[in-house]
Coordinates of N, CA and C and ligand atoms in Angstrom, one line a residue:
M20 N -19.8 4.8 -2.7 CA -18.7 5.7 -2.7 C -17.5 5.2 -2.0
R21 N -16.3 5.2 -2.6 CA -15.1 4.6 -2.0 C -14.5 5.7 -1.1
K22 N -14.1 5.2 0.1 CA -13.4 6.1 1.1 C -12.0 6.3 0.7
T23 N -11.4 7.4 1.0 CA -10.0 7.6 0.8 C -9.2 6.8 1.8
L24 N -8.2 6.2 1.4 CA -7.3 5.4 2.3 C -5.9 5.9 2.1
V25 N -5.2 6.2 3.2 CA -3.8 6.6 3.2 C -3.0 5.7 4.0
A26 N -2.1 5.0 3.4 CA -1.3 4.0 4.1 C 0.2 4.5 4.2
A27 N 0.8 4.3 5.4 CA 2.1 4.7 5.7 C 3.0 3.5 5.6
N28 N 4.0 3.5 4.8 CA 5.0 2.5 4.7 C 6.3 3.0 5.2
W29 N 6.6 2.6 6.5 CA 7.8 3.2 7.2 C 9.0 2.5 6.7
K30 N 8.9 1.4 5.9 CA 10.1 0.7 5.4 C 11.0 0.3 6.6
M31 N 12.3 0.3 6.4 CA 13.2 -0.1 7.5 C 13.8 1.1 8.2
H32 N 12.9 1.9 8.7 CA 13.3 3.2 9.4 C 12.9 3.2 10.8
G33 N 13.7 4.0 11.6 CA 13.3 4.3 13.0 C 13.8 3.4 14.0
T34 N 13.4 3.8 15.2 CA 13.7 3.0 16.4 C 12.4 2.8 17.2
K35 N 12.5 2.1 18.3 CA 11.2 2.0 19.1 C 10.8 3.3 19.6
A36 N 11.7 4.1 20.1 CA 11.4 5.5 20.6 C 10.8 6.3 19.5
F37 N 11.3 6.2 18.3 CA 10.8 7.0 17.2 C 9.4 6.6 16.8
A38 N 9.2 5.3 16.8 CA 7.8 4.8 16.5 C 6.8 5.3 17.5
E39 N 7.2 5.2 18.8 CA 6.3 5.7 19.8 C 5.9 7.1 19.7
Q40 N 7.0 7.9 19.5 CA 6.8 9.4 19.3 C 5.9 9.7 18.1
L41 N 6.2 9.1 17.0 CA 5.5 9.4 15.8 C 4.0 9.0 16.0
L42 N 3.7 7.9 16.6 CA 2.4 7.5 16.9 C 1.6 8.5 17.8
V43 N 2.3 9.0 18.8 CA 1.7 10.0 19.7 C 1.3 11.2 18.8
E44 N 2.2 11.6 18.0 CA 1.9 12.8 17.2 C 0.8 12.6 16.1
L45 N 0.8 11.4 15.6 CA -0.2 11.1 14.6 C -1.6 11.0 15.3
N46 N -1.7 10.3 16.4 CA -2.9 10.2 17.1 C -3.5 11.6 17.4
T47 N -2.6 12.5 18.0 CA -3.1 13.8 18.3 C -3.6 14.5 17.1
G48 N -2.8 14.5 16.0 CA -3.1 15.3 14.8 C -4.4 14.7 14.2
L49 N -4.5 13.4 14.1 CA -5.6 12.9 13.3 C -6.9 12.9 14.1
E50 N -6.8 12.7 15.4 CA -8.0 12.7 16.2 C -8.6 14.1 16.4
S51 N -7.8 15.1 16.4 CA -8.3 16.4 16.6 C -8.7 17.1 15.2
G52 N -8.1 16.5 14.1 CA -8.4 17.1 12.8 C -9.7 16.6 12.3
E53 N -10.0 17.0 11.1 CA -11.3 16.7 10.4 C -11.0 15.8 9.3
C54 N -9.9 15.0 9.4 CA -9.6 14.1 8.2 C -10.6 13.0 8.0
S55 N -11.0 12.9 6.8 CA -12.1 11.9 6.5 C -11.4 10.6 6.1
S56 N -10.1 10.6 5.8 CA -9.5 9.4 5.3 C -9.4 8.2 6.3
Q57 N -9.4 7.0 5.8 CA -8.9 5.9 6.6 C -7.4 5.9 6.6
V58 N -6.8 5.6 7.7 CA -5.3 5.7 7.8 C -4.8 4.3 8.3
V59 N -3.7 3.8 7.6 CA -3.1 2.6 8.0 C -1.6 2.9 8.2
I60 N -1.0 2.3 9.3 CA 0.4 2.5 9.6 C 1.1 1.1 9.4
C61 N 2.1 1.0 8.6 CA 2.8 -0.2 8.4 C 4.2 0.0 8.9
P62 N 4.5 -0.4 10.2 CA 5.8 -0.2 10.7 C 6.7 -1.4 10.4
P63 N 8.0 -1.4 10.7 CA 8.8 -2.6 10.6 C 8.2 -3.7 11.6
Y64 N 8.4 -4.9 11.3 CA 7.9 -6.0 12.1 C 8.1 -5.9 13.6
P65 N 9.3 -5.6 14.1 CA 9.6 -5.6 15.5 C 8.8 -4.5 16.2
Y66 N 8.3 -3.5 15.5 CA 7.5 -2.4 16.1 C 6.0 -2.5 16.0
L67 N 5.6 -3.7 15.4 CA 4.1 -3.9 15.3 C 3.5 -3.8 16.7
G68 N 4.1 -4.4 17.7 CA 3.5 -4.4 19.0 C 3.5 -3.1 19.6
V69 N 4.6 -2.3 19.4 CA 4.7 -0.9 19.9 C 3.6 -0.1 19.4
V70 N 3.4 -0.2 18.0 CA 2.4 0.6 17.4 C 1.0 0.2 17.8
A71 N 0.8 -1.2 17.9 CA -0.5 -1.7 18.3 C -0.9 -1.2 19.7
G72 N 0.1 -1.1 20.5 CA -0.2 -0.6 21.9 C -0.5 0.9 22.0
K73 N -0.1 1.6 21.0 CA -0.3 3.1 21.0 C -1.4 3.5 20.0
I74 N -2.0 2.6 19.3 CA -2.8 3.0 18.2 C -4.1 3.6 18.7
G75 N -4.5 4.7 18.1 CA -5.7 5.4 18.6 C -6.9 5.1 17.7
Q76 N -7.9 5.9 17.8 CA -9.2 5.7 17.1 C -9.0 5.9 15.6
A77 N -8.1 6.8 15.2 CA -8.0 7.2 13.8 C -7.1 6.4 12.9
V78 N -6.4 5.4 13.5 CA -5.4 4.7 12.8 C -5.5 3.2 12.9
M79 N -5.2 2.5 11.8 CA -5.3 1.0 11.8 C -3.8 0.5 11.5
L80 N -3.6 -0.7 11.9 CA -2.3 -1.3 11.8 C -2.1 -2.2 10.6
G81 N -1.0 -2.1 9.9 CA -0.7 -3.0 8.8 C 0.8 -3.5 8.8
A82 N 1.1 -4.5 8.0 CA 2.5 -5.0 7.9 C 3.0 -4.7 6.5
Q83 N 4.3 -4.7 6.4 CA 4.9 -4.4 5.1 C 5.1 -5.6 4.2
N84 N 4.8 -6.8 4.8 CA 5.1 -8.0 4.1 C 4.5 -9.1 4.9
L85 N 4.5 -10.3 4.3 CA 4.1 -11.5 5.1 C 4.6 -12.7 4.4
S86 N 4.6 -13.9 5.1 CA 4.9 -15.1 4.4 C 3.7 -15.7 3.6
E87 N 4.0 -16.4 2.6 CA 2.9 -17.1 1.9 C 2.6 -18.4 2.6
Q88 N 3.3 -18.8 3.6 CA 3.1 -20.0 4.3 C 2.3 -19.8 5.6
P89 N 1.5 -20.7 6.0 CA 0.8 -20.5 7.3 C 1.6 -20.7 8.5
S90 N 2.5 -21.6 8.5 CA 3.4 -21.8 9.7 C 4.5 -22.9 9.3
G91 N 5.5 -23.0 10.1 CA 6.4 -24.1 9.8 C 7.9 -23.6 9.9
A92 N 8.7 -24.5 9.3 CA 10.2 -24.2 9.4 C 10.6 -23.2 8.3
Y93 N 10.3 -22.0 8.5 CA 10.6 -20.9 7.5 C 11.3 -19.8 8.2
T94 N 12.6 -20.0 8.5 CA 13.4 -19.1 9.3 C 13.3 -17.6 8.8
G95 N 13.0 -16.7 9.7 CA 12.9 -15.3 9.4 C 11.6 -14.8 8.8
E96 N 10.7 -15.7 8.6 CA 9.4 -15.4 8.0 C 8.3 -15.1 9.1
V97 N 7.3 -14.4 8.7 CA 6.2 -14.0 9.6 C 4.9 -14.3 8.9
S98 N 4.0 -15.0 9.6 CA 2.7 -15.5 9.0 C 1.6 -14.5 9.1
A99 N 0.6 -14.6 8.3 CA -0.6 -13.8 8.4 C -1.2 -13.9 9.8
E100 N -1.3 -15.1 10.4 CA -1.9 -15.3 11.7 C -1.1 -14.5 12.8
M101 N 0.2 -14.5 12.7 CA 1.0 -13.7 13.6 C 0.7 -12.2 13.5
L102 N 0.5 -11.8 12.3 CA 0.2 -10.3 12.1 C -1.2 -10.0 12.7
L103 N -2.1 -10.9 12.5 CA -3.5 -10.7 13.1 C -3.4 -10.7 14.6
D104 N -2.5 -11.6 15.1 CA -2.3 -11.7 16.6 C -1.9 -10.4 17.2
F105 N -1.2 -9.6 16.4 CA -0.7 -8.2 16.9 C -1.7 -7.1 16.5
G106 N -2.8 -7.5 16.0 CA -3.9 -6.5 15.7 C -3.8 -5.9 14.3
A107 N -2.9 -6.5 13.4 CA -2.8 -5.9 12.1 C -4.1 -6.3 11.3
R108 N -4.5 -5.3 10.5 CA -5.7 -5.6 9.6 C -5.3 -5.6 8.1
Y109 N -4.1 -5.0 7.8 CA -3.7 -4.9 6.4 C -2.3 -5.5 6.3
A110 N -1.9 -5.9 5.1 CA -0.6 -6.3 4.8 C -0.2 -5.9 3.4
I111 N 0.9 -5.2 3.2 CA 1.4 -4.8 1.9 C 1.9 -6.1 1.2
V112 N 1.6 -6.4 0.0 CA 2.2 -7.5 -0.7 C 2.7 -7.0 -2.1
G113 N 3.9 -7.6 -2.4 CA 4.5 -7.3 -3.7 C 5.0 -5.9 -3.9
H114 N 5.4 -5.2 -2.8 CA 6.1 -3.9 -2.9 C 7.2 -4.0 -3.9
S115 N 7.5 -3.0 -4.7 CA 8.5 -3.1 -5.7 C 9.9 -3.4 -5.1
E116 N 10.1 -3.0 -3.9 CA 11.4 -3.3 -3.2 C 11.5 -4.8 -2.9
R117 N 10.4 -5.4 -2.6 CA 10.4 -6.9 -2.4 C 10.6 -7.6 -3.7
R118 N 10.0 -7.0 -4.8 CA 10.1 -7.7 -6.1 C 11.5 -7.5 -6.6
S119 N 12.1 -6.3 -6.5 CA 13.4 -6.1 -7.1 C 14.6 -6.6 -6.3
L120 N 14.5 -6.4 -4.9 CA 15.7 -6.7 -4.1 C 15.6 -8.1 -3.5
Y121 N 14.4 -8.7 -3.4 CA 14.3 -10.0 -2.8 C 13.7 -11.0 -3.7
G122 N 13.7 -10.7 -5.0 CA 13.3 -11.7 -6.0 C 11.9 -12.2 -5.9
E123 N 11.0 -11.4 -5.4 CA 9.6 -11.9 -5.4 C 9.0 -11.7 -6.8
N124 N 8.5 -12.8 -7.4 CA 7.9 -12.7 -8.7 C 6.4 -12.7 -8.6
N125 N 5.7 -12.6 -9.7 CA 4.3 -12.4 -9.7 C 3.6 -13.6 -9.0
E126 N 4.2 -14.8 -9.1 CA 3.5 -16.0 -8.5 C 3.6 -16.0 -7.0
L127 N 4.8 -15.6 -6.5 CA 5.0 -15.5 -5.1 C 4.1 -14.4 -4.5
V128 N 4.1 -13.3 -5.2 CA 3.3 -12.2 -4.7 C 1.8 -12.6 -4.6
A129 N 1.4 -13.3 -5.6 CA 0.0 -13.8 -5.7 C -0.3 -14.8 -4.5
A130 N 0.7 -15.6 -4.2 CA 0.6 -16.6 -3.1 C 0.5 -15.8 -1.7
K131 N 1.2 -14.7 -1.6 CA 1.2 -13.9 -0.4 C -0.2 -13.2 -0.3
Y132 N -0.7 -12.8 -1.4 CA -2.0 -12.2 -1.5 C -3.1 -13.2 -1.0
A133 N -3.0 -14.4 -1.5 CA -3.9 -15.4 -1.1 C -3.8 -15.7 0.4
A134 N -2.5 -15.8 0.9 CA -2.3 -16.1 2.4 C -3.0 -15.0 3.2
A135 N -2.8 -13.7 2.8 CA -3.3 -12.6 3.6 C -4.9 -12.7 3.6
K136 N -5.4 -12.8 2.4 CA -6.9 -12.9 2.3 C -7.5 -14.1 3.0
G137 N -6.8 -15.2 2.9 CA -7.3 -16.4 3.5 C -7.4 -16.3 5.0
A138 N -6.5 -15.5 5.6 CA -6.4 -15.4 7.0 C -7.3 -14.2 7.5
G139 N -7.8 -13.4 6.6 CA -8.7 -12.3 7.0 C -8.0 -11.0 7.1
L140 N -6.8 -10.9 6.6 CA -6.1 -9.6 6.4 C -6.5 -9.0 5.1
I141 N -6.4 -7.7 5.0 CA -6.7 -7.0 3.8 C -5.4 -6.8 3.1
P142 N -5.1 -7.5 1.9 CA -3.9 -7.2 1.2 C -3.9 -5.9 0.5
I143 N -2.7 -5.2 0.5 CA -2.5 -4.0 -0.3 C -1.5 -4.5 -1.4
L144 N -2.1 -4.8 -2.5 CA -1.3 -5.4 -3.6 C -0.6 -4.3 -4.4
C145 N 0.7 -4.3 -4.4 CA 1.4 -3.2 -5.2 C 1.7 -3.7 -6.6
V146 N 1.5 -2.8 -7.5 CA 1.8 -3.1 -8.9 C 2.4 -1.8 -9.5
G147 N 3.2 -2.0 -10.6 CA 3.8 -0.8 -11.2 C 4.9 -1.2 -12.1
E148 N 5.2 -0.3 -13.0 CA 6.2 -0.6 -14.0 C 7.5 0.1 -13.7
S149 N 8.6 -0.4 -14.3 CA 9.9 0.3 -14.1 C 10.0 1.4 -15.2
L150 N 11.0 2.2 -15.1 CA 11.2 3.3 -16.1 C 11.4 2.7 -17.5
E151 N 12.2 1.7 -17.5 CA 12.5 1.0 -18.8 C 11.2 0.5 -19.4
E152 N 10.3 -0.1 -18.6 CA 9.1 -0.6 -19.1 C 8.2 0.5 -19.6
R153 N 8.1 1.6 -18.8 CA 7.3 2.8 -19.2 C 7.8 3.3 -20.6
E154 N 9.1 3.5 -20.7 CA 9.7 4.1 -21.9 C 9.5 3.2 -23.1
A155 N 9.3 1.9 -22.8 CA 9.1 0.9 -23.9 C 7.6 0.8 -24.2
G156 N 6.8 1.6 -23.5 CA 5.3 1.6 -23.8 C 4.6 0.3 -23.2
K157 N 5.3 -0.3 -22.2 CA 4.7 -1.5 -21.7 C 4.0 -1.4 -20.3
T158 N 3.7 -0.2 -19.9 CA 3.1 0.0 -18.6 C 1.9 -0.8 -18.3
L159 N 0.9 -0.7 -19.2 CA -0.3 -1.4 -19.0 C -0.2 -2.9 -19.1
E160 N 0.7 -3.3 -20.0 CA 1.0 -4.8 -20.1 C 1.5 -5.3 -18.8
V161 N 2.5 -4.6 -18.2 CA 3.2 -5.1 -17.0 C 2.2 -5.1 -15.8
V162 N 1.4 -4.1 -15.7 CA 0.4 -4.0 -14.6 C -0.6 -5.1 -14.8
A163 N -1.1 -5.3 -16.0 CA -2.1 -6.4 -16.3 C -1.5 -7.8 -15.9
E164 N -0.2 -8.0 -16.2 CA 0.4 -9.3 -15.8 C 0.4 -9.5 -14.3
Q165 N 0.7 -8.4 -13.6 CA 0.8 -8.4 -12.1 C -0.6 -8.7 -11.5
I166 N -1.6 -8.1 -12.1 CA -3.0 -8.4 -11.6 C -3.5 -9.8 -12.0
Q167 N -3.1 -10.2 -13.2 CA -3.6 -11.5 -13.7 C -3.0 -12.6 -12.9
A168 N -1.8 -12.5 -12.4 CA -1.2 -13.5 -11.6 C -2.1 -13.8 -10.3
V169 N -2.7 -12.8 -9.8 CA -3.7 -13.0 -8.7 C -5.0 -13.6 -9.2
V170 N -5.5 -13.1 -10.3 CA -6.7 -13.6 -10.9 C -6.6 -15.1 -11.1
A171 N -5.4 -15.5 -11.6 CA -5.2 -16.9 -12.0 C -5.3 -17.9 -10.8
L172 N -5.3 -17.4 -9.6 CA -5.4 -18.3 -8.5 C -6.9 -18.7 -8.3
G173 N -7.8 -18.0 -8.9 CA -9.2 -18.3 -8.8 C -9.8 -18.3 -7.4
L174 N -9.3 -17.3 -6.6 CA -9.8 -17.2 -5.2 C -11.3 -16.8 -5.2
P175 N -12.0 -17.2 -4.2 CA -13.4 -16.7 -4.1 C -13.4 -15.2 -3.9
D176 N -14.2 -14.4 -4.6 CA -14.3 -13.0 -4.4 C -12.9 -12.3 -4.4
T177 N -12.1 -12.6 -5.4 CA -10.7 -12.2 -5.5 C -10.4 -10.8 -5.0
W178 N -11.2 -9.8 -5.4 CA -10.9 -8.4 -5.1 C -11.7 -7.8 -4.0
Q179 N -12.5 -8.6 -3.3 CA -13.3 -8.1 -2.2 C -12.4 -8.0 -1.0
N180 N -12.5 -7.0 -0.1 CA -11.7 -6.8 1.0 C -10.2 -6.8 0.6
A181 N -9.9 -6.0 -0.4 CA -8.5 -5.9 -0.9 C -8.3 -4.5 -1.4
V182 N -7.0 -4.1 -1.4 CA -6.7 -2.8 -1.9 C -5.6 -3.0 -2.9
I183 N -5.5 -2.1 -3.9 CA -4.5 -2.2 -4.9 C -3.7 -0.8 -4.8
A184 N -2.4 -0.9 -4.9 CA -1.6 0.3 -4.9 C -0.8 0.3 -6.2
Y185 N -1.0 1.4 -7.0 CA -0.3 1.6 -8.2 C 1.0 2.4 -7.9
E186 N 2.1 1.8 -8.0 CA 3.4 2.5 -7.6 C 4.4 2.3 -8.8
P187 N 4.4 3.3 -9.6 CA 5.5 3.3 -10.7 C 6.8 3.3 -10.1
V188 N 7.6 2.3 -10.4 CA 8.9 2.1 -9.7 C 9.8 3.3 -9.8
W189 N 9.7 4.0 -10.9 CA 10.6 5.2 -11.2 C 10.2 6.4 -10.3
A190 N 9.0 6.3 -9.6 CA 8.6 7.4 -8.8 C 8.8 7.1 -7.3
I191 N 9.3 5.9 -7.0 CA 9.4 5.6 -5.5 C 10.7 6.1 -5.0
G192 N 10.6 7.0 -4.0 CA 11.8 7.5 -3.3 C 12.7 8.3 -4.2
T193 N 12.2 8.8 -5.3 CA 13.0 9.5 -6.3 C 12.7 11.0 -6.3
G194 N 11.5 11.3 -5.7 CA 11.1 12.7 -5.8 C 10.3 13.0 -7.1
K195 N 10.3 12.0 -8.0 CA 9.6 12.2 -9.2 C 8.2 11.5 -9.1
T196 N 7.2 12.4 -9.0 CA 5.8 11.8 -8.9 C 5.2 11.6 -10.3
A197 N 4.4 10.6 -10.5 CA 3.7 10.5 -11.8 C 2.7 11.7 -11.8
T198 N 2.5 12.3 -12.9 CA 1.5 13.4 -12.9 C 0.1 12.8 -12.6
P199 N -0.8 13.6 -12.1 CA -2.1 13.0 -11.8 C -2.7 12.4 -13.1
E200 N -2.5 12.9 -14.2 CA -3.0 12.3 -15.5 C -2.4 11.0 -15.8
Q201 N -1.1 10.9 -15.6 CA -0.4 9.6 -15.8 C -1.0 8.5 -14.8
A202 N -1.1 8.9 -13.6 CA -1.6 8.0 -12.6 C -3.1 7.6 -12.9
Q203 N -3.9 8.6 -13.2 CA -5.3 8.3 -13.5 C -5.5 7.3 -14.6
E204 N -4.6 7.5 -15.6 CA -4.7 6.5 -16.8 C -4.6 5.1 -16.3
V205 N -3.6 4.9 -15.5 CA -3.3 3.5 -15.0 C -4.3 3.0 -14.0
H206 N -4.7 3.9 -13.2 CA -5.8 3.5 -12.2 C -7.1 3.1 -12.9
Q207 N -7.4 3.8 -13.9 CA -8.7 3.5 -14.6 C -8.5 2.1 -15.3
F208 N -7.3 1.9 -15.8 CA -7.1 0.6 -16.5 C -7.1 -0.5 -15.4
I209 N -6.5 -0.3 -14.2 CA -6.6 -1.3 -13.2 C -8.0 -1.6 -12.8
R210 N -8.8 -0.6 -12.7 CA -10.2 -0.8 -12.3 C -10.9 -1.6 -13.3
Q211 N -10.7 -1.4 -14.5 CA -11.3 -2.3 -15.6 C -10.8 -3.7 -15.4
Q212 N -9.6 -3.9 -15.1 CA -9.0 -5.3 -14.9 C -9.7 -6.0 -13.8
L213 N -10.3 -5.3 -12.8 CA -10.8 -6.0 -11.6 C -12.2 -6.5 -11.9
G214 N -12.8 -6.1 -13.0 CA -14.1 -6.6 -13.4 C -15.2 -5.9 -12.5
E215 N -16.2 -6.7 -12.1 CA -17.3 -6.2 -11.3 C -16.9 -5.5 -10.0
A216 N -15.9 -6.1 -9.4 CA -15.5 -5.6 -8.0 C -14.8 -4.3 -8.1
G217 N -14.4 -3.9 -9.4 CA -13.6 -2.7 -9.6 C -14.2 -1.5 -9.0
S218 N -15.5 -1.3 -9.1 CA -16.1 0.0 -8.7 C -16.0 0.1 -7.1
K219 N -15.8 -1.0 -6.4 CA -15.8 -0.9 -4.9 C -14.3 -0.9 -4.4
T220 N -13.4 -1.3 -5.2 CA -12.0 -1.5 -4.7 C -11.2 -0.2 -4.6
Q221 N -10.6 0.0 -3.5 CA -9.8 1.2 -3.3 C -8.5 1.0 -4.1
I222 N -8.1 2.0 -4.9 CA -6.9 1.9 -5.7 C -6.0 3.1 -5.3
L223 N -4.9 2.9 -4.6 CA -4.0 3.9 -4.1 C -2.9 4.2 -5.1
Y224 N -2.4 5.4 -5.0 CA -1.2 5.8 -5.8 C -0.1 5.9 -4.8
G225 N 1.1 5.4 -5.3 CA 2.3 5.5 -4.4 C 3.5 5.9 -5.3
G226 N 4.4 6.7 -4.7 CA 5.6 7.2 -5.4 C 5.8 8.7 -5.2
S227 N 6.6 9.0 -4.2 CA 6.9 10.4 -3.9 C 5.6 11.3 -3.6
V228 N 4.7 10.7 -2.9 CA 3.5 11.5 -2.5 C 3.9 12.4 -1.3
K229 N 3.5 13.6 -1.4 CA 3.9 14.6 -0.4 C 2.6 15.5 -0.1
A230 N 2.7 16.3 0.9 CA 1.6 17.2 1.2 C 1.3 18.1 0.0
A231 N 2.4 18.4 -0.7 CA 2.3 19.4 -1.8 C 1.6 18.8 -3.1
N232 N 1.6 17.5 -3.2 CA 1.0 16.9 -4.4 C -0.2 16.0 -4.2
A233 N -0.5 15.7 -2.9 CA -1.6 14.8 -2.6 C -3.0 15.2 -3.1
A234 N -3.3 16.4 -2.9 CA -4.7 16.9 -3.2 C -5.0 16.7 -4.7
E235 N -4.0 17.1 -5.5 CA -4.2 17.0 -7.0 C -4.3 15.6 -7.5
L236 N -3.6 14.7 -6.8 CA -3.7 13.2 -7.1 C -5.1 12.7 -6.7
F237 N -5.5 13.0 -5.5 CA -6.8 12.5 -4.9 C -8.0 13.1 -5.7
A238 N -7.8 14.2 -6.4 CA -8.9 14.8 -7.1 C -9.3 14.0 -8.3
K239 N -8.4 13.1 -8.7 CA -8.7 12.2 -9.9 C -9.7 11.2 -9.6
P240 N -10.6 10.9 -10.5 CA -11.8 10.0 -10.1 C -11.4 8.6 -9.7
D241 N -10.3 8.0 -10.2 CA -9.9 6.7 -9.9 C -8.8 6.6 -8.8
I242 N -8.3 7.7 -8.3 CA -7.3 7.6 -7.3 C -7.9 7.8 -5.9
D243 N -7.9 6.7 -5.1 CA -8.6 6.6 -3.9 C -7.8 6.8 -2.6
G244 N -6.6 7.3 -2.8 CA -5.7 7.5 -1.7 C -4.3 7.3 -2.0
A245 N -3.4 7.0 -1.0 CA -2.0 6.9 -1.3 C -1.3 5.9 -0.4
L246 N -0.2 5.3 -0.9 CA 0.7 4.6 -0.1 C 2.0 5.4 -0.1
V247 N 2.3 5.8 1.1 CA 3.3 6.9 1.3 C 4.6 6.3 2.0
G248 N 5.7 6.5 1.5 CA 7.0 6.1 2.1 C 7.6 7.2 2.9
G249 N 8.6 7.9 2.3 CA 9.4 8.9 3.0 C 8.5 9.9 3.7
A250 N 7.5 10.4 3.1 CA 6.7 11.5 3.8 C 5.9 11.0 5.0
S251 N 5.8 9.6 5.1 CA 5.0 9.1 6.3 C 5.8 9.1 7.5
L252 N 7.1 9.5 7.5 CA 8.0 9.5 8.6 C 8.0 10.8 9.3
K253 N 7.2 11.8 8.7 CA 7.1 13.1 9.4 C 5.7 13.4 9.7
A254 N 5.4 13.5 11.0 CA 4.0 13.5 11.4 C 3.2 14.6 10.7
E255 N 3.7 15.8 10.7 CA 2.9 16.9 10.2 C 2.6 16.7 8.7
E256 N 3.6 16.3 8.0 CA 3.5 16.1 6.5 C 2.5 15.0 6.2
F257 N 2.6 13.9 7.0 CA 1.7 12.8 6.8 C 0.3 13.1 7.1
I258 N 0.1 13.9 8.2 CA -1.3 14.3 8.5 C -1.9 15.1 7.4
Q259 N -1.1 16.0 6.9 CA -1.5 16.9 5.7 C -2.0 16.0 4.6
I260 N -1.2 14.9 4.3 CA -1.6 14.1 3.2 C -2.9 13.4 3.5
C261 N -3.0 12.9 4.7 CA -4.3 12.2 5.2 C -5.5 13.2 5.0
C262 N -5.3 14.4 5.2 CA -6.4 15.4 5.2 C -6.6 16.0 3.8
A263 N -5.7 15.7 2.9 CA -5.7 16.3 1.5 C -7.0 15.9 0.7
A264 N -7.6 14.8 1.2 CA -8.8 14.3 0.4 C -10.1 15.1 0.8
N265 N -10.0 15.8 1.9 CA -11.2 16.5 2.4 C -11.8 17.5 1.4
Ligands
PGA323 P1 8.0 7.1 -1.4 O1 7.7 5.5 -1.2 O2 6.7 7.8 -0.9 O3 9.1 7.3 -0.5 O4 8.3 7.3 -2.8 C1 6.5 4.9 -1.6 C2 6.5 3.4 -1.4 O5 7.6 2.8 -1.6 O6 5.5 2.8 -1.0

């Protein structure tokens, strides 16, 4: 049985004080509640240490990105080892904002996936189509290409200790959520793409997940949780999402 996982992507929001306060509220809410989900918080890089220092029993630490390189003259980059050093266990790779704003293509995203896995971090691989691609009927084709770029590396146990997040680009930060049926269709397809490991791999949905729509998404058989942006910045709302799987 796959556990539900809810990951918070804070993106480039907040201050040190905000991060500390949010963590206190999340710890209190999640430790006293009956939430059965695993919870991962991915703060901006400079606040990894702050969050690591405040992290309670109910929360794990993740990063929003990482370098595909192990170390060296790569100004502004952060390696998997550095993230591990701060206690991170997860790293998001290939978020659509990285793909569209910073030119990360499938090959680079796959290299980041390999770097995370190789170092012992659990990658959260983001895949998803744009509105144009959906309207052109290319959703499954695009998602398959994103997955196949990782398969092509021929890593040992490619999908073991890994998480996939299906995030339709048109649903991110727009308030437009995919319907549970639309998401389920793609999640089921992704699971098939993963082969034998598919039945064990957590596949999250992302894109305008809120307390009001989380439960109906999590009720679908192939939706194992969520990657949450905007709603993860509000403690009460995020805790409700974490508990929506119960
Ligand atoms: P959103 O972001 O929940 O604000 O739509 C999701 C994401 O970008 O991971």
